[in-house]
Coordinates of C-alpha atoms in Angstrom, one line a residue:
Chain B
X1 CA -22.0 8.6 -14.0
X2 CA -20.2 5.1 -13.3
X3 CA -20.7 4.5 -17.6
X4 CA -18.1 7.1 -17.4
X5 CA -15.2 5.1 -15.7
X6 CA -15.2 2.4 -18.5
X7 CA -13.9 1.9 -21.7
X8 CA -16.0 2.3 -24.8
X9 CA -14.9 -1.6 -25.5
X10 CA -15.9 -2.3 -22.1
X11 CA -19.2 0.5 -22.3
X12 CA -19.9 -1.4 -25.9
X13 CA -19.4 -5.3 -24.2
X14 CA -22.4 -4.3 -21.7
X15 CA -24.8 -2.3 -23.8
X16 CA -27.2 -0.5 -22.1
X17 CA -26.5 -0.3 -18.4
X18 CA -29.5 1.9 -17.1
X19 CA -31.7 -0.7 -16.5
X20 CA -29.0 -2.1 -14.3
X21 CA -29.0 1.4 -12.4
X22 CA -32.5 1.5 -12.0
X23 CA -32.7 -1.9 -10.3
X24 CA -29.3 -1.0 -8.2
X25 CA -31.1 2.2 -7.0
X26 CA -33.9 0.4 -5.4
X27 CA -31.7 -1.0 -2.7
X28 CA -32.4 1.9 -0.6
X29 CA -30.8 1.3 3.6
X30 CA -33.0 3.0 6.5
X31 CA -31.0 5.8 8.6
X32 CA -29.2 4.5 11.2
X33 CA -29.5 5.7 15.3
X34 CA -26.5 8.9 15.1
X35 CA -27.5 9.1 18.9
X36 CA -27.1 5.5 20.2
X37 CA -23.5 5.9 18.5
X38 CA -23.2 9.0 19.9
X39 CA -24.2 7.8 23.6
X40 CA -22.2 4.7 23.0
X41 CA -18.7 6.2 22.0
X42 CA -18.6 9.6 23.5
X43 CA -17.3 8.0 27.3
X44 CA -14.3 6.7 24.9
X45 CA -13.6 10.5 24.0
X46 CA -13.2 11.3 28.0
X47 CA -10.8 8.0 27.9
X48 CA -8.4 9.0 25.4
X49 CA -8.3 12.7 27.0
X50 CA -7.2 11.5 30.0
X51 CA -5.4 8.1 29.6
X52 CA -4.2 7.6 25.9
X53 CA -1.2 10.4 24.9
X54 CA -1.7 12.3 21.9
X55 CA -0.4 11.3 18.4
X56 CA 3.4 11.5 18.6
X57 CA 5.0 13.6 16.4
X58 CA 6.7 12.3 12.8
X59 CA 9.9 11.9 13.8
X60 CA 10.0 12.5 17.9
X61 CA 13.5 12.9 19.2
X62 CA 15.5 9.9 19.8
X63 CA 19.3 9.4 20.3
X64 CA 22.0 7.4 18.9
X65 CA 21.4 5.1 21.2
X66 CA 17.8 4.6 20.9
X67 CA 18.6 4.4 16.9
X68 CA 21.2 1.7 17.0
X69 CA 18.3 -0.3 19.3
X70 CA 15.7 0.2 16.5
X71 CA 18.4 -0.8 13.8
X72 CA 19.2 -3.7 15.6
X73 CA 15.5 -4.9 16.2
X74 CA 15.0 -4.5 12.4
X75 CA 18.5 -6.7 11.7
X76 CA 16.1 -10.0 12.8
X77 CA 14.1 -8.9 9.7
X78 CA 16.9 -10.3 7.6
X79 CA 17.2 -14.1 7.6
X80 CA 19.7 -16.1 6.7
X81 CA 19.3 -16.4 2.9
X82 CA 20.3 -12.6 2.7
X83 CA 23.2 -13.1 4.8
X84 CA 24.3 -16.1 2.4
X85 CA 23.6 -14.0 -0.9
X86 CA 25.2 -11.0 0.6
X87 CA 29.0 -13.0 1.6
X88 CA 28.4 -15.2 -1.7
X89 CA 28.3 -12.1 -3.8
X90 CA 31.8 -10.8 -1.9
X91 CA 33.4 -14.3 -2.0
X92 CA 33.0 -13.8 -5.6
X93 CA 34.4 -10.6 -5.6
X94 CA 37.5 -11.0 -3.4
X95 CA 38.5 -14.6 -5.2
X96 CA 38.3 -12.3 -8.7
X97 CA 40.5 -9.5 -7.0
X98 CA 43.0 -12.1 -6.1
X99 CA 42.9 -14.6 -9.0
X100 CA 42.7 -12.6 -11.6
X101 CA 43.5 -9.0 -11.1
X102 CA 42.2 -6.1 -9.0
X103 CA 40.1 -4.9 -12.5
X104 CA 37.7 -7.5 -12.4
X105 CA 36.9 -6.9 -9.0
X106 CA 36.2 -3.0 -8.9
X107 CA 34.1 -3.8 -12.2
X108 CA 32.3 -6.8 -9.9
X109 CA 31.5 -4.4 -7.4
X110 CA 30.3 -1.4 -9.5
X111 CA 28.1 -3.9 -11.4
X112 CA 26.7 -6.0 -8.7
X113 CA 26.5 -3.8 -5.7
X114 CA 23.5 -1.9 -7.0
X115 CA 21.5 -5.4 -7.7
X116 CA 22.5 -6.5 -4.1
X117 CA 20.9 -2.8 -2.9
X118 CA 17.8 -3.8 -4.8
X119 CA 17.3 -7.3 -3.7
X120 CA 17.8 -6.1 0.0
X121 CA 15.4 -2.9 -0.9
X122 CA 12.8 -6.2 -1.7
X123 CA 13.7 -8.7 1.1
X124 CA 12.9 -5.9 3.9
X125 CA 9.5 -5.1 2.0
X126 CA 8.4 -8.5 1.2
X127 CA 4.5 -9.4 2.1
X128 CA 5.6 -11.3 5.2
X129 CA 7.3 -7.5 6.9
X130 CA 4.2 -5.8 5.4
X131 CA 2.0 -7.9 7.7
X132 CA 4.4 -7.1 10.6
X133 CA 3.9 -3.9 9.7
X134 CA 0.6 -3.7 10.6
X135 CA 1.5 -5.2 14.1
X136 CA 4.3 -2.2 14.2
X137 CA 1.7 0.5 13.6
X138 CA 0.2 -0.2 17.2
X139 CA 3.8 0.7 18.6
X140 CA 5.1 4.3 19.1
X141 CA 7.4 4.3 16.1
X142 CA 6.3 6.1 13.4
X143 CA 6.1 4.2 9.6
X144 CA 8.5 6.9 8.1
X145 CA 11.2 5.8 11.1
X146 CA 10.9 2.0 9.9
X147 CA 11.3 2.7 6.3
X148 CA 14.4 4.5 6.8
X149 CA 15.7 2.1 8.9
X150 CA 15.4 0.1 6.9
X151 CA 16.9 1.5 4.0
X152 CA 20.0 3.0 6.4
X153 CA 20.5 -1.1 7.4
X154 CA 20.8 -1.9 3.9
X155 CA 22.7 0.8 2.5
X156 CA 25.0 0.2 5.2
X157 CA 25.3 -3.6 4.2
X158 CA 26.2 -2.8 0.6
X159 CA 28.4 0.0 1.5
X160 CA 30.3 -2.3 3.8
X161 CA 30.6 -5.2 1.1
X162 CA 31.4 -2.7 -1.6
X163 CA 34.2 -0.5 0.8
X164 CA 35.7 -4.2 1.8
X165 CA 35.8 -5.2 -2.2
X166 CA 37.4 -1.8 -2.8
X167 CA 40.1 -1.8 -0.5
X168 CA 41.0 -5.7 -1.7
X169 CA 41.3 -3.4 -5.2
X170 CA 43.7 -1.0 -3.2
X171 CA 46.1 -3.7 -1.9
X172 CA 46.2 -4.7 -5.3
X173 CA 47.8 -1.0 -6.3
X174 CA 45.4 -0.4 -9.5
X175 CA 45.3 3.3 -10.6
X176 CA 42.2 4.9 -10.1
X177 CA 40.9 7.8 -9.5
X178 CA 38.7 7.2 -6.3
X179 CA 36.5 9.4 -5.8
X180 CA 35.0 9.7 -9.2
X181 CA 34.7 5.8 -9.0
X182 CA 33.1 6.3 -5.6
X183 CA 30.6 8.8 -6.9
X184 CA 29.9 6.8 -10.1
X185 CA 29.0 3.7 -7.8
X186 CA 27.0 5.4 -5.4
X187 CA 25.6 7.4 -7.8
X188 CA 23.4 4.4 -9.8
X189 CA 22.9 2.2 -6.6
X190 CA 21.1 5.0 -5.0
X191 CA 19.2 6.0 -8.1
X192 CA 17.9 1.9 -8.6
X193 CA 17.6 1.3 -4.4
X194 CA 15.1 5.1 -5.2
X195 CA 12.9 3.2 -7.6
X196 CA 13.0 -0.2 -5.8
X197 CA 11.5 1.7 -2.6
X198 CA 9.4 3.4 -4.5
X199 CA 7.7 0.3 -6.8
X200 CA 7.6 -1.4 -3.4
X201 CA 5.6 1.0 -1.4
X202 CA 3.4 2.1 -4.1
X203 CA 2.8 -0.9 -5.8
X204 CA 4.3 -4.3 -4.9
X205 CA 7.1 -6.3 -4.4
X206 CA 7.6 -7.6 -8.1
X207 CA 7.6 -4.1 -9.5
X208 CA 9.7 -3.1 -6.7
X209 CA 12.3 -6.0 -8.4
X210 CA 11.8 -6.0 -12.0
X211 CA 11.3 -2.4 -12.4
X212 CA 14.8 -1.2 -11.0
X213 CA 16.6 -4.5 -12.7
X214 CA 15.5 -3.2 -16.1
X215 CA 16.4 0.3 -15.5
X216 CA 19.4 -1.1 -14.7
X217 CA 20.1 -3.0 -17.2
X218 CA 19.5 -0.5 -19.6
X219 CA 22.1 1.9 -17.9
X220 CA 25.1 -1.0 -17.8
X221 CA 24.2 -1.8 -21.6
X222 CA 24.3 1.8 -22.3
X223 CA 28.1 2.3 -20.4
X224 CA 29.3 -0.9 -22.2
X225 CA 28.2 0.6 -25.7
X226 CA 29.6 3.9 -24.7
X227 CA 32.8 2.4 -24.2
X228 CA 33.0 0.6 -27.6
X229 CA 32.5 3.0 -29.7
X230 CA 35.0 5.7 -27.5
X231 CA 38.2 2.8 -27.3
X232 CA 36.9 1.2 -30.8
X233 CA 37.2 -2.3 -29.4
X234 CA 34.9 -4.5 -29.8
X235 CA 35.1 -6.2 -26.8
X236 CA 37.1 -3.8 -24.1
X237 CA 38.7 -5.8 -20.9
X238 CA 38.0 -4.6 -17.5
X239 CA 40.7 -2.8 -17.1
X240 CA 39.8 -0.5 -20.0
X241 CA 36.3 -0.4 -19.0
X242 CA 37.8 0.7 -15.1
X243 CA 40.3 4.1 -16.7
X244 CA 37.3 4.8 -18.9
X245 CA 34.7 5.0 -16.1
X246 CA 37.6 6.5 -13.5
X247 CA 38.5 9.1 -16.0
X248 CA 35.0 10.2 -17.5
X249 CA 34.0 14.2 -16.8
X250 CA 30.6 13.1 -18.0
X251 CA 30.0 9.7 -16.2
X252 CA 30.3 11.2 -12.4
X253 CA 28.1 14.2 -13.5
X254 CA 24.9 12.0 -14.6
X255 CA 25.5 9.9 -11.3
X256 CA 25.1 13.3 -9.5
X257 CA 21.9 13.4 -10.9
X258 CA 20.7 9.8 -10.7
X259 CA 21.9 9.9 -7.2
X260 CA 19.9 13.1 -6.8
X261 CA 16.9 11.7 -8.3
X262 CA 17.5 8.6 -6.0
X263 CA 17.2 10.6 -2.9
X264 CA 14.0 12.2 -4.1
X265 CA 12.3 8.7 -5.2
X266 CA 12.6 7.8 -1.4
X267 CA 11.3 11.2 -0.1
X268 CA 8.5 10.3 -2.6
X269 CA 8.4 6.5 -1.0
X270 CA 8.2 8.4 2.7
X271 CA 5.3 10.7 1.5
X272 CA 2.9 7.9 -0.2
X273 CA 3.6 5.6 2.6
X274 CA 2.6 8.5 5.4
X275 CA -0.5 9.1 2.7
X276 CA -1.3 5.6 2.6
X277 CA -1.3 5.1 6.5
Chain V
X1 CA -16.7 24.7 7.7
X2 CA -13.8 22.6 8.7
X3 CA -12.5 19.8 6.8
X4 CA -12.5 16.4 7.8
X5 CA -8.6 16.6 8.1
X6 CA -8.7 19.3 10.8
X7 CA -12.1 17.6 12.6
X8 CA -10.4 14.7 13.0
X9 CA -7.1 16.5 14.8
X10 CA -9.7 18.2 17.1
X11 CA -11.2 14.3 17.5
X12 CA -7.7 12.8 18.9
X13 CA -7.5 16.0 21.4
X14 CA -10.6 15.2 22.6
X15 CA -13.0 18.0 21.4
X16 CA -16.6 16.5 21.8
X17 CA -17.6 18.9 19.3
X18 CA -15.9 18.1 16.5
X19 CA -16.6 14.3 17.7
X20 CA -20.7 14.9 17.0
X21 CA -19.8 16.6 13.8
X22 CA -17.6 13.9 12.5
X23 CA -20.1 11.4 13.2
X24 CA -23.3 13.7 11.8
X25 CA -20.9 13.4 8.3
X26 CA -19.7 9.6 8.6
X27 CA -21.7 7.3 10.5
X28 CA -24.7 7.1 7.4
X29 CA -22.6 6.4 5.0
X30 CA -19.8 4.3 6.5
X31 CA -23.2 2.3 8.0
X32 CA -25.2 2.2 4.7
X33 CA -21.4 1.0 3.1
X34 CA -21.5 -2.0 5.8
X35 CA -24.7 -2.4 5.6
X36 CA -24.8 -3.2 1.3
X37 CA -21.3 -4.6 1.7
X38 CA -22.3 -7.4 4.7
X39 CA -25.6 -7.6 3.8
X40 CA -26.7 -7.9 7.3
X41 CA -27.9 -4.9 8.9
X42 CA -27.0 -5.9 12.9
X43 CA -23.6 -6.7 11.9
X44 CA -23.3 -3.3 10.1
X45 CA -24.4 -1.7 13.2
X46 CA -21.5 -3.5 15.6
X47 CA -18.8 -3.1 12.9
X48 CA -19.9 1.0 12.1
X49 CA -19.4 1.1 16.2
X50 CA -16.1 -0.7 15.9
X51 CA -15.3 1.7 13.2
X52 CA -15.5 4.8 15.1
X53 CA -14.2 3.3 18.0
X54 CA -11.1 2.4 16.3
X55 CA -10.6 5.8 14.7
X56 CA -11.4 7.2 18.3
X57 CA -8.7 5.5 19.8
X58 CA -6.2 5.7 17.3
X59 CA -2.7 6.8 18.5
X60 CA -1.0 6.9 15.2
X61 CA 0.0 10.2 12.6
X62 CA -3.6 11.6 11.5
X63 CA -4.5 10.5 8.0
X64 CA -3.5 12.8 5.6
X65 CA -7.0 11.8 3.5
X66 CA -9.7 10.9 5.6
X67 CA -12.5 9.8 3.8
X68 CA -10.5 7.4 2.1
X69 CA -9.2 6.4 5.2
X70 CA -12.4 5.7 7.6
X71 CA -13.8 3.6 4.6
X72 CA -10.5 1.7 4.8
X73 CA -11.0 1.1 8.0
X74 CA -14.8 0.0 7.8
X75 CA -13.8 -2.3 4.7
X76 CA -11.1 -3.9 6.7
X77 CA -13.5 -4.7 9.9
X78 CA -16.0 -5.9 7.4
X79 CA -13.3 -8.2 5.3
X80 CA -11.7 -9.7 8.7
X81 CA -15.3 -10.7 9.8
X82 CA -15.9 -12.5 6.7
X83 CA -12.5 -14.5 7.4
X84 CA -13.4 -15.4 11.1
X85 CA -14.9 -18.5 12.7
X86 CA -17.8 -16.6 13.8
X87 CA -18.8 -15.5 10.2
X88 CA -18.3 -19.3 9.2
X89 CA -20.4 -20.8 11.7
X90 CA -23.4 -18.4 11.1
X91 CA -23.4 -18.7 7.9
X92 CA -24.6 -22.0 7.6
X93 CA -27.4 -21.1 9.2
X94 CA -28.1 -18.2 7.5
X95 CA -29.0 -19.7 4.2
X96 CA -31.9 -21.7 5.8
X97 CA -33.3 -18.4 7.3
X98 CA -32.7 -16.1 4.1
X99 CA -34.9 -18.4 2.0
X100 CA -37.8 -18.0 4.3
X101 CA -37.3 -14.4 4.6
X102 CA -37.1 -14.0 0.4
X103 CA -39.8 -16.2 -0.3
X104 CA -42.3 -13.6 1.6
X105 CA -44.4 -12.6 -0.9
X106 CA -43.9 -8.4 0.2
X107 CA -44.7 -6.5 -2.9
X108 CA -42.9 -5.7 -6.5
X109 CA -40.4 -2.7 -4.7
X110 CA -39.4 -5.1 -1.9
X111 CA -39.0 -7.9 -4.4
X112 CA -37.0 -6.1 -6.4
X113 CA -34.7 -4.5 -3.3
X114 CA -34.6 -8.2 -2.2
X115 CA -33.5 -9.5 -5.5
X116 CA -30.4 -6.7 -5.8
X117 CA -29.1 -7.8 -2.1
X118 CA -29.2 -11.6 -3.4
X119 CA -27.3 -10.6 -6.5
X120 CA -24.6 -8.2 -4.5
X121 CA -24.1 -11.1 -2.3
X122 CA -23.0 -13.3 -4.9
X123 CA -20.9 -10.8 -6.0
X124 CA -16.5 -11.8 -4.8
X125 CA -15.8 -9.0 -1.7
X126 CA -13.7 -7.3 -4.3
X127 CA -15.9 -6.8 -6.9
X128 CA -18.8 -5.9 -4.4
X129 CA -16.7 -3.1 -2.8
X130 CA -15.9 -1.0 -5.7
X131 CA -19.3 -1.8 -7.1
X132 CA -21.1 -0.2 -3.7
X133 CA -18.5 2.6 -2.9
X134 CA -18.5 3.9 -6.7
X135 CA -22.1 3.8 -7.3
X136 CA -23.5 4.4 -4.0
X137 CA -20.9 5.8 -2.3
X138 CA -19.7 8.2 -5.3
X139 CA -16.6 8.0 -4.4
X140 CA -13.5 8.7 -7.5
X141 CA -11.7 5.5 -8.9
X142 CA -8.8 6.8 -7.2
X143 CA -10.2 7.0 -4.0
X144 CA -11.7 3.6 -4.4
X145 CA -7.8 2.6 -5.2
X146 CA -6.3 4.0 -1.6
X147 CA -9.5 2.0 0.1
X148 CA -8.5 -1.5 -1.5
X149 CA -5.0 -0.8 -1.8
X150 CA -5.2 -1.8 -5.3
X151 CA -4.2 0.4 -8.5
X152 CA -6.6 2.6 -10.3
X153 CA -6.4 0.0 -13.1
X154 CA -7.5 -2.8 -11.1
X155 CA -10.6 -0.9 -9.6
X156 CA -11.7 0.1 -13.1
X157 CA -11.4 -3.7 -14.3
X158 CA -13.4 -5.0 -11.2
X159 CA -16.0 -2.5 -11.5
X160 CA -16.6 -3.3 -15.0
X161 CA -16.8 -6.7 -13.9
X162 CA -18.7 -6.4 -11.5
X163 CA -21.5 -4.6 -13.5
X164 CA -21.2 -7.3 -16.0
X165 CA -22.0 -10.3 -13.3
X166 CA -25.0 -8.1 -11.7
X167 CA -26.2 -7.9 -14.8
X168 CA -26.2 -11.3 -15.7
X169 CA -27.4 -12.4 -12.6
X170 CA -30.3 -9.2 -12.5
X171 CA -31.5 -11.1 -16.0
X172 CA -31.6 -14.6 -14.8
X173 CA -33.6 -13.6 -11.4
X174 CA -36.3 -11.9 -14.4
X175 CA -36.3 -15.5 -16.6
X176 CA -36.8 -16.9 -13.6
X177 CA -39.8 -14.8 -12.0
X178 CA -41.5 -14.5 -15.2

């Protein structure tokens, strides 16, 4: 009963819709010919058993090689305003690492990295790729190869600009413990770049932005507070705010599990785009 | 009996069995979908043929949903027609010939069938779609969603909108008869 899909507002704004269903029934459509079709598209079946190979396989066997090749065909994808943002965002970083102190930068980096992740995560899955997409779907790579890809390229952007900012920090000889600062900045950016690929593929680009922006937003405003009211000042420096994150046994715990809940938002992304295709 | 998942499979390997029985289940209603949603029955007979000759020759993963999937594929033949020069250039001289055609004076039942196609036609594509696959189609607002590639919420808006326009149009074609 189509009544049934709308709201009682909606049910109450059209009154009584079966006169309207009585008139929509009346546009009744003859049977079409099954056997013209039939006649017409069988000799296609006898093409596509003999000429056209069957449907490849979801992820076929390629090599490093053949990898890198696909990586780099996907690089064109990103134009030069990414490449601008990306090297702005590190300028900004270095010049704070060796202007004012190695602090500011490793705070820089665990702050902005993730947003970098999720602006790149929207870049590579703005409507102008999603058209090209439809063009890629006629080639022998599968959609699940191009969305990891694409993910791996940008990953492997951030990762680069973040390891660079971090080893500026190192020179600097500021006492951290590294791999809890590692895990606490992989962590997050993982968990938001999840949500961006997921909002993106399911939904759109703008959810695919604002959606992992708020979350977070929420989860830096959230650390900050946590830090006031463990050091009691009201507005901690960056060094404080670096020894509290480096030393926390609770911090790198939760990004185990953002990070884990990260990884299965893009398994999620993978499945509704192979659905959706 | 197999599903339409499995069919399909057999389809790309080239079984002609499964072939016939796809298109016993499909080619009615993807050609009475085309045919309400074009409002031209010749054109709904090329593009139901260009429908199953697409999914015939399709060298991608096998849907995972098929139903929802051949209908995309129909709607999408249908909605690239409406954008091409072809479709422009007729239609100019389709209005001339569609007011001969309604003016006939064929009987109260063809009258009102008639009167239905002119208001569906001046229904927007989007609203038109979800109106004919929901209500003659019967297919779930969800399913509706993974043809358009819209969110359940926007299909349930549009088809409530849609109503309310065929409505309003269904009650001026009466003011004006009577």
């Amino acid at each position: 009963m189509i009544e049934h899909d709308l709201s009682p507002e909606e049910r109450a704004e059209l009154g009584d819709v079966q006169p309207l269903i009585a008139r929509l029934e009346q546009y009744a459509v003859a049977e079409p010919d099954t056997g013209r079709l039939l006649a017409a598209i069988t000799p296609l079946l006898e093409k596509q058993r003999t000429e056209l190979p069957l449907p490849v396989p979801m992820f076929p066997r390629r090599g490093v090689r053949d990898w890198l090749r696909l990586a780099w065909a996907q690089m064109s994808l990103l134009e030069a305003p990414f490449w601008w943002s990306s090297g702005l965002v590190m300028l900004i970083g270095v010049l704070l690492s060796i202007g004012v102190g190695g602090a500011e930068a490793t705070l820089c980096l665990v702050v902005l990295s993730p947003l970098i992740a999720v602006i790149g995560v929207a870049y590579l899955f703005r409507p102008a790729t999603r058209t090209l997409w439809e063009f890629e779907q006629l080639s022998q790579i599968q959609p699940l190869e191009f969305l990891y890809i694409r993910l791996a390229l940008i990953l492997a952007l951030t990762g680069t600009v973040a390891l660079l900012l971090l080893l500026v920090v190192w020179t600097q000889g500021l006492q951290i413990v590294l791999w809890r600062l590692l895990l606490i900045w992989f962590g997050p950016m993982l968990g938001v770049v999840g949500i961006a690929l997921f909002c993106s593929v399911r939904w759109n680009n703008f959810a695919g932005v604002i959606a992992p922006m708020l979350v977070w937003g929420l989860l830096v405003f959230g650390g900050w507070r946590e830090i006031v009211l463990a050091t009691s000042i009201d507005i901690p420096n960056a060094s404080t705010i670096i020894a509290h994150l480096s030393l926390s046994s609770t911090l790198p715990l939760l990004a185990a599990i953002v990070l884990i809940a990260g990884l299965f938002l893009i398994y999620e992304s993978g499945r509704s785009l192979t659905q959706w295709h | 009996m197999l599903d339409d998942e499995t069919l399909y499979r057999q389809v790309l390997h080239g079984n002609e069995a499964a072939l016939i029985e796809l298109v016993q289940r499909y080619h009615v209603p993807l050609y009475k979908f085309l045919c309400r949603f074009t409002g031209d029955v010749a054109l709904a007979d090329d593009l139901t043929q260009e429908t199953f000759t697409r999914l015939l020759t399709y060298q991608g993963v096998p849907p995972t949903h098929f139903k929802s999937w051949a209908y995309t594929v129909a709607r999408n033949l249908a909605r690239d027609y409406f954008k091409s020069a072809r479709y422009r250039y007729e239609r100019a001289a389709d209005f001339e010939e569609q007011a001969e055609v309604f003016s006939d004076d064929t009987g109260f039942a063809a009258h009102d069938r008639e009167t239905v196609i002119q208001a569906l036609a001046k229904l927007s594509p989007d609203h038109r779609e979800v109106l004919i696959l929901r209500f003659y189609h019967d297919l779930k607002l969800d399913e509706i969603a993974d043809v358009t590639h819209t969110p359940v919420g926007t299909v349930k808006s549009r088809l409530f909108h849609a109503l309310k326009q065929m409505k309003g149009f269904l009650a001026l074609t009466e003011v004006i008869h009577d």
